[in-house]
XYZ file of C-alpha atoms in Angstrom:
282
model
C -8.013 10.440 -21.853
C -6.764 7.732 -24.040
C -7.732 4.628 -22.345
C -5.506 2.946 -19.762
C -5.033 -0.212 -22.159
C -4.200 1.853 -25.932
C -0.512 2.467 -23.034
C 2.323 0.550 -23.205
C 2.283 -1.123 -19.124
C 3.822 -3.883 -17.466
C 2.534 -5.915 -14.369
C 5.138 -6.811 -12.288
C 4.938 -10.006 -9.929
C 7.689 -8.970 -7.668
C 9.458 -10.472 -4.891
C 9.427 -9.901 -0.986
C 11.990 -7.460 -0.525
C 12.645 -4.694 2.715
C 10.146 -2.263 3.493
C 12.842 0.798 2.330
C 13.401 -0.677 -0.811
C 9.369 -1.456 -1.851
C 9.238 2.169 -1.520
C 11.942 3.253 -3.125
C 10.849 0.940 -6.037
C 7.603 3.223 -6.660
C 9.595 6.158 -7.306
C 11.845 4.834 -9.338
C 9.062 3.737 -11.211
C 7.637 7.003 -11.314
C 10.796 8.121 -13.738
C 10.766 5.209 -15.819
C 7.168 6.068 -16.719
C 8.039 9.666 -17.475
C 11.358 8.965 -18.640
C 10.293 5.964 -20.958
C 7.125 6.236 -21.424
C 6.154 2.263 -19.232
C 4.348 2.561 -16.216
C 3.992 -0.132 -14.304
C 0.953 -1.727 -11.872
C 3.101 -4.749 -9.439
C 1.735 -6.768 -6.495
C 4.754 -6.956 -4.377
C 5.501 -8.545 0.334
C 6.674 -7.020 3.007
C 9.648 -9.302 4.090
C 10.877 -8.671 7.041
C 6.944 -7.409 8.322
C 7.433 -4.092 8.446
C 5.118 -1.013 9.632
C 5.052 2.258 6.433
C 5.148 4.999 8.880
C 2.561 8.034 7.493
C 3.603 11.090 5.891
C 2.701 12.968 8.772
C 2.662 10.098 12.106
C 4.518 11.200 14.490
C 6.983 8.628 15.554
C 6.478 9.047 19.314
C 3.408 7.073 17.979
C 5.311 3.664 17.461
C 6.999 1.503 19.738
C 10.754 1.188 19.023
C 11.249 -1.825 21.116
C 8.695 -4.279 20.145
C 9.010 -2.995 16.231
C 12.298 -4.052 17.301
C 12.290 -7.615 19.467
C 10.121 -8.664 16.836
C 12.293 -8.123 14.362
C 10.037 -5.666 12.703
C 11.154 -2.866 9.942
C 10.054 0.525 9.839
C 9.910 2.678 6.592
C 7.340 5.973 6.156
C 4.871 5.908 3.682
C 4.801 9.660 1.334
C 1.426 9.056 1.230
C -0.535 10.691 4.629
C -2.813 8.550 6.529
C -1.717 6.195 10.210
C 0.486 3.187 10.318
C 0.267 -0.043 8.910
C 1.965 -3.369 10.319
C 2.242 -5.309 7.450
C 2.900 -8.809 7.566
C 5.246 -10.579 5.590
C 2.431 -12.823 4.904
C -1.169 -11.847 6.443
C -0.381 -8.364 4.591
C -0.543 -7.884 0.209
C 0.864 -4.799 -0.833
C 0.008 -3.257 -4.890
C 0.584 -0.481 -6.830
C 0.160 1.902 -9.484
C 1.953 3.806 -11.262
C 1.074 6.420 -14.518
C 1.772 9.706 -15.464
C -0.334 12.733 -14.473
C -2.204 13.063 -17.660
C -3.327 10.245 -18.771
C -5.784 9.494 -15.702
C -7.906 12.058 -14.415
C -7.687 15.252 -12.653
C -10.101 15.181 -9.588
C -9.157 13.179 -6.648
C -11.933 11.440 -6.056
C -12.385 10.526 -9.755
C -8.344 9.506 -10.322
C -9.444 6.713 -6.760
C -12.230 5.543 -8.512
C -10.534 4.634 -11.498
C -7.923 2.894 -9.837
C -9.191 1.020 -7.526
C -11.721 -0.524 -10.181
C -9.214 -3.450 -9.877
C -8.758 -4.498 -6.173
C -12.413 -4.505 -6.035
C -12.348 -6.638 -9.394
C -10.127 -8.939 -7.214
C -11.732 -9.029 -4.970
C -14.390 -10.233 -7.073
C -12.888 -13.123 -7.999
C -11.636 -13.800 -4.843
C -14.825 -14.655 -3.397
C -14.890 -11.631 -1.246
C -18.465 -9.263 -1.205
C -16.652 -5.829 -0.716
C -17.144 -2.724 -1.774
C -16.294 1.704 -0.482
C -17.480 1.806 2.408
C -20.971 3.055 2.296
C -20.189 5.948 4.951
C -17.590 7.995 7.082
C -16.611 5.855 10.381
C -14.705 7.474 13.132
C -11.197 6.567 14.341
C -11.163 4.708 17.108
C -7.432 5.279 17.169
C -5.743 7.447 14.698
C -2.055 6.766 14.016
C -3.173 3.048 13.029
C -5.098 3.172 9.393
C -6.756 0.453 9.725
C -7.997 1.784 12.276
C -8.695 5.757 11.612
C -11.365 7.165 10.090
C -13.309 4.631 7.381
C -13.671 7.204 4.360
C -15.330 6.772 1.341
C -13.722 7.520 -0.954
C -11.032 4.757 -0.966
C -12.133 2.170 1.889
C -13.086 -1.006 1.720
C -14.657 -2.905 3.173
C -16.619 -6.355 3.743
C -19.411 -8.609 3.189
C -21.628 -5.515 1.918
C -24.278 -7.468 1.116
C -25.262 -9.358 3.761
C -27.389 -6.252 6.151
C -27.092 -8.877 9.415
C -23.758 -9.186 8.967
C -21.390 -6.039 10.277
C -19.075 -4.366 7.377
C -15.193 -4.703 9.576
C -12.360 -2.831 6.168
C -11.153 -5.139 5.083
C -8.262 -2.228 2.785
C -7.057 0.947 2.467
C -5.336 2.644 -1.166
C -4.136 6.010 -0.254
C -2.341 8.494 -3.536
C 0.729 10.441 -3.916
C 0.992 13.295 -7.421
C 5.497 13.125 -7.879
C 6.925 14.593 -11.395
C 4.272 14.153 -12.632
C 3.350 10.680 -12.061
C 0.519 9.512 -9.815
C 0.865 6.717 -7.445
C -1.071 4.620 -5.803
C -0.800 2.227 -3.203
C -2.521 -0.298 -0.723
C -2.958 -3.396 1.459
C -5.454 -5.387 1.988
C -5.775 -7.918 4.005
C -5.363 -11.505 3.989
C -4.736 -12.535 7.202
C -5.657 -10.673 11.346
C -2.564 -10.992 13.140
C -4.334 -7.998 16.041
C -0.701 -9.196 18.505
C 1.152 -7.047 16.122
C -1.182 -4.757 14.961
C -1.661 -3.216 18.050
C 1.682 -4.436 19.506
C 3.785 -1.306 16.850
C 1.798 0.908 17.753
C 3.062 3.217 21.812
C -0.546 2.650 23.079
C -1.398 0.933 26.021
C -5.638 2.112 24.978
C -5.837 -0.476 22.602
C -6.513 -4.535 22.903
C -7.212 -7.194 20.305
C -10.767 -7.724 19.925
C -11.039 -3.147 19.096
C -8.494 -4.874 15.925
C -10.396 -8.127 15.340
C -14.485 -6.002 15.327
C -13.032 -3.127 12.998
C -11.069 -5.252 10.203
C -11.756 -8.170 8.283
C -9.478 -10.312 6.411
C -9.905 -12.591 2.750
C -9.253 -15.798 4.206
C -11.409 -15.012 7.100
C -14.344 -14.145 4.789
C -13.859 -16.161 1.722
C -11.260 -19.122 3.467
C -9.364 -19.201 -0.250
C -4.961 -19.728 0.170
C -2.838 -16.441 -0.759
C -1.322 -17.579 -3.754
C -4.658 -17.347 -4.982
C -5.249 -14.141 -3.246
C -2.500 -12.790 -4.490
C -3.089 -14.594 -8.550
C -6.500 -12.781 -8.204
C -5.082 -8.979 -7.660
C -1.849 -9.434 -10.120
C -4.620 -10.632 -13.012
C -7.437 -8.079 -12.322
C -4.578 -5.624 -12.111
C -3.165 -6.490 -15.706
C -6.382 -6.707 -17.117
C -6.874 -4.443 -15.809
C -4.869 -1.856 -17.696
C -3.753 -3.475 -20.469
C -0.063 -4.947 -19.205
C 2.854 -7.016 -20.551
C 4.748 -9.070 -17.904
C 7.029 -7.207 -16.381
C 10.245 -6.683 -14.278
C 12.327 -3.858 -12.790
C 15.755 -3.751 -14.251
C 18.606 -3.819 -13.204
C 19.687 0.135 -13.282
C 16.489 0.451 -11.610
C 16.427 -1.250 -8.763
C 20.449 0.247 -8.114
C 18.957 2.933 -7.663
C 16.305 2.014 -5.700
C 18.822 0.557 -3.433
C 20.600 4.228 -3.798
C 17.410 5.745 -2.819
C 16.577 2.882 0.225
C 19.405 4.229 1.748
C 19.401 7.753 1.475
C 15.925 8.363 2.539
C 13.540 5.706 3.104
C 15.129 3.867 4.603
C 17.557 6.510 6.462
C 16.972 6.787 10.174
C 17.011 11.039 9.426
C 12.980 10.251 7.316
C 11.722 6.833 9.531
C 11.329 10.043 13.244
C 11.516 13.113 10.303
C 11.387 13.527 6.622
C 14.842 14.557 6.444
C 16.035 13.032 2.928
C 20.408 12.701 3.083
C 22.078 14.661 -0.357
C 22.635 12.230 -3.047
C 26.790 11.385 -4.231
C 27.428 14.400 -5.295
C 25.000 16.403 -3.791
C 22.617 15.833 -6.666
C 19.685 14.977 -6.514
């Protein structure tokens, strides 16, 4: 297999955008990887704060009124798992996009490869983090941070202190589309337990349930958010030898169109139905 650094990669230190655009940009990056032989790693924020539903998640699990009252957007990811509340300042997200032919075909091997820079970034931040050592049962399955913790792709901290309880600090997921592998993930920079719980339609959770299961970069290392983002960006860029890059205007236009008919449309968010493209073309 050709080394990642022998390929053309760009690192995008992205602007904050709404959830629909952020999800659409991943599919646009997949097209660019196939059609223009350019792979993408990026770090991004959500503005406004957004709940991203897992692909199979039932809309009845969402407290739509809470989201509306608190200005929280809602979209649906292509990946499975539970919903993630992406706070505008307490969440840090990333994406890796590469042709499937260039990465391991085995899912677990691909997770191991694509999570290398994520673990490296935590080390740079001073966070004692690693993959979970063992599976933990779900507390509340509609929530990503409270569902099963899986050693293959869930990262916990701290891991070296035998007297400390390891808690989840990052969730990562993959999907394949048009012969491209897309991995995205959420890193918990800080804790916003009221919102993490409030976005779900349940009265059975308390904030302590969330804080007992989840930790954050700020709690573990005390660094500021700018430094944390830079650590993640630099780790991703060095991992694949990426050059500094940005979205092309045509990509942003394509993402806006896709967001309108898919990731920002009620038909997709509630029922996983994609509206027809203009002229009936996909």
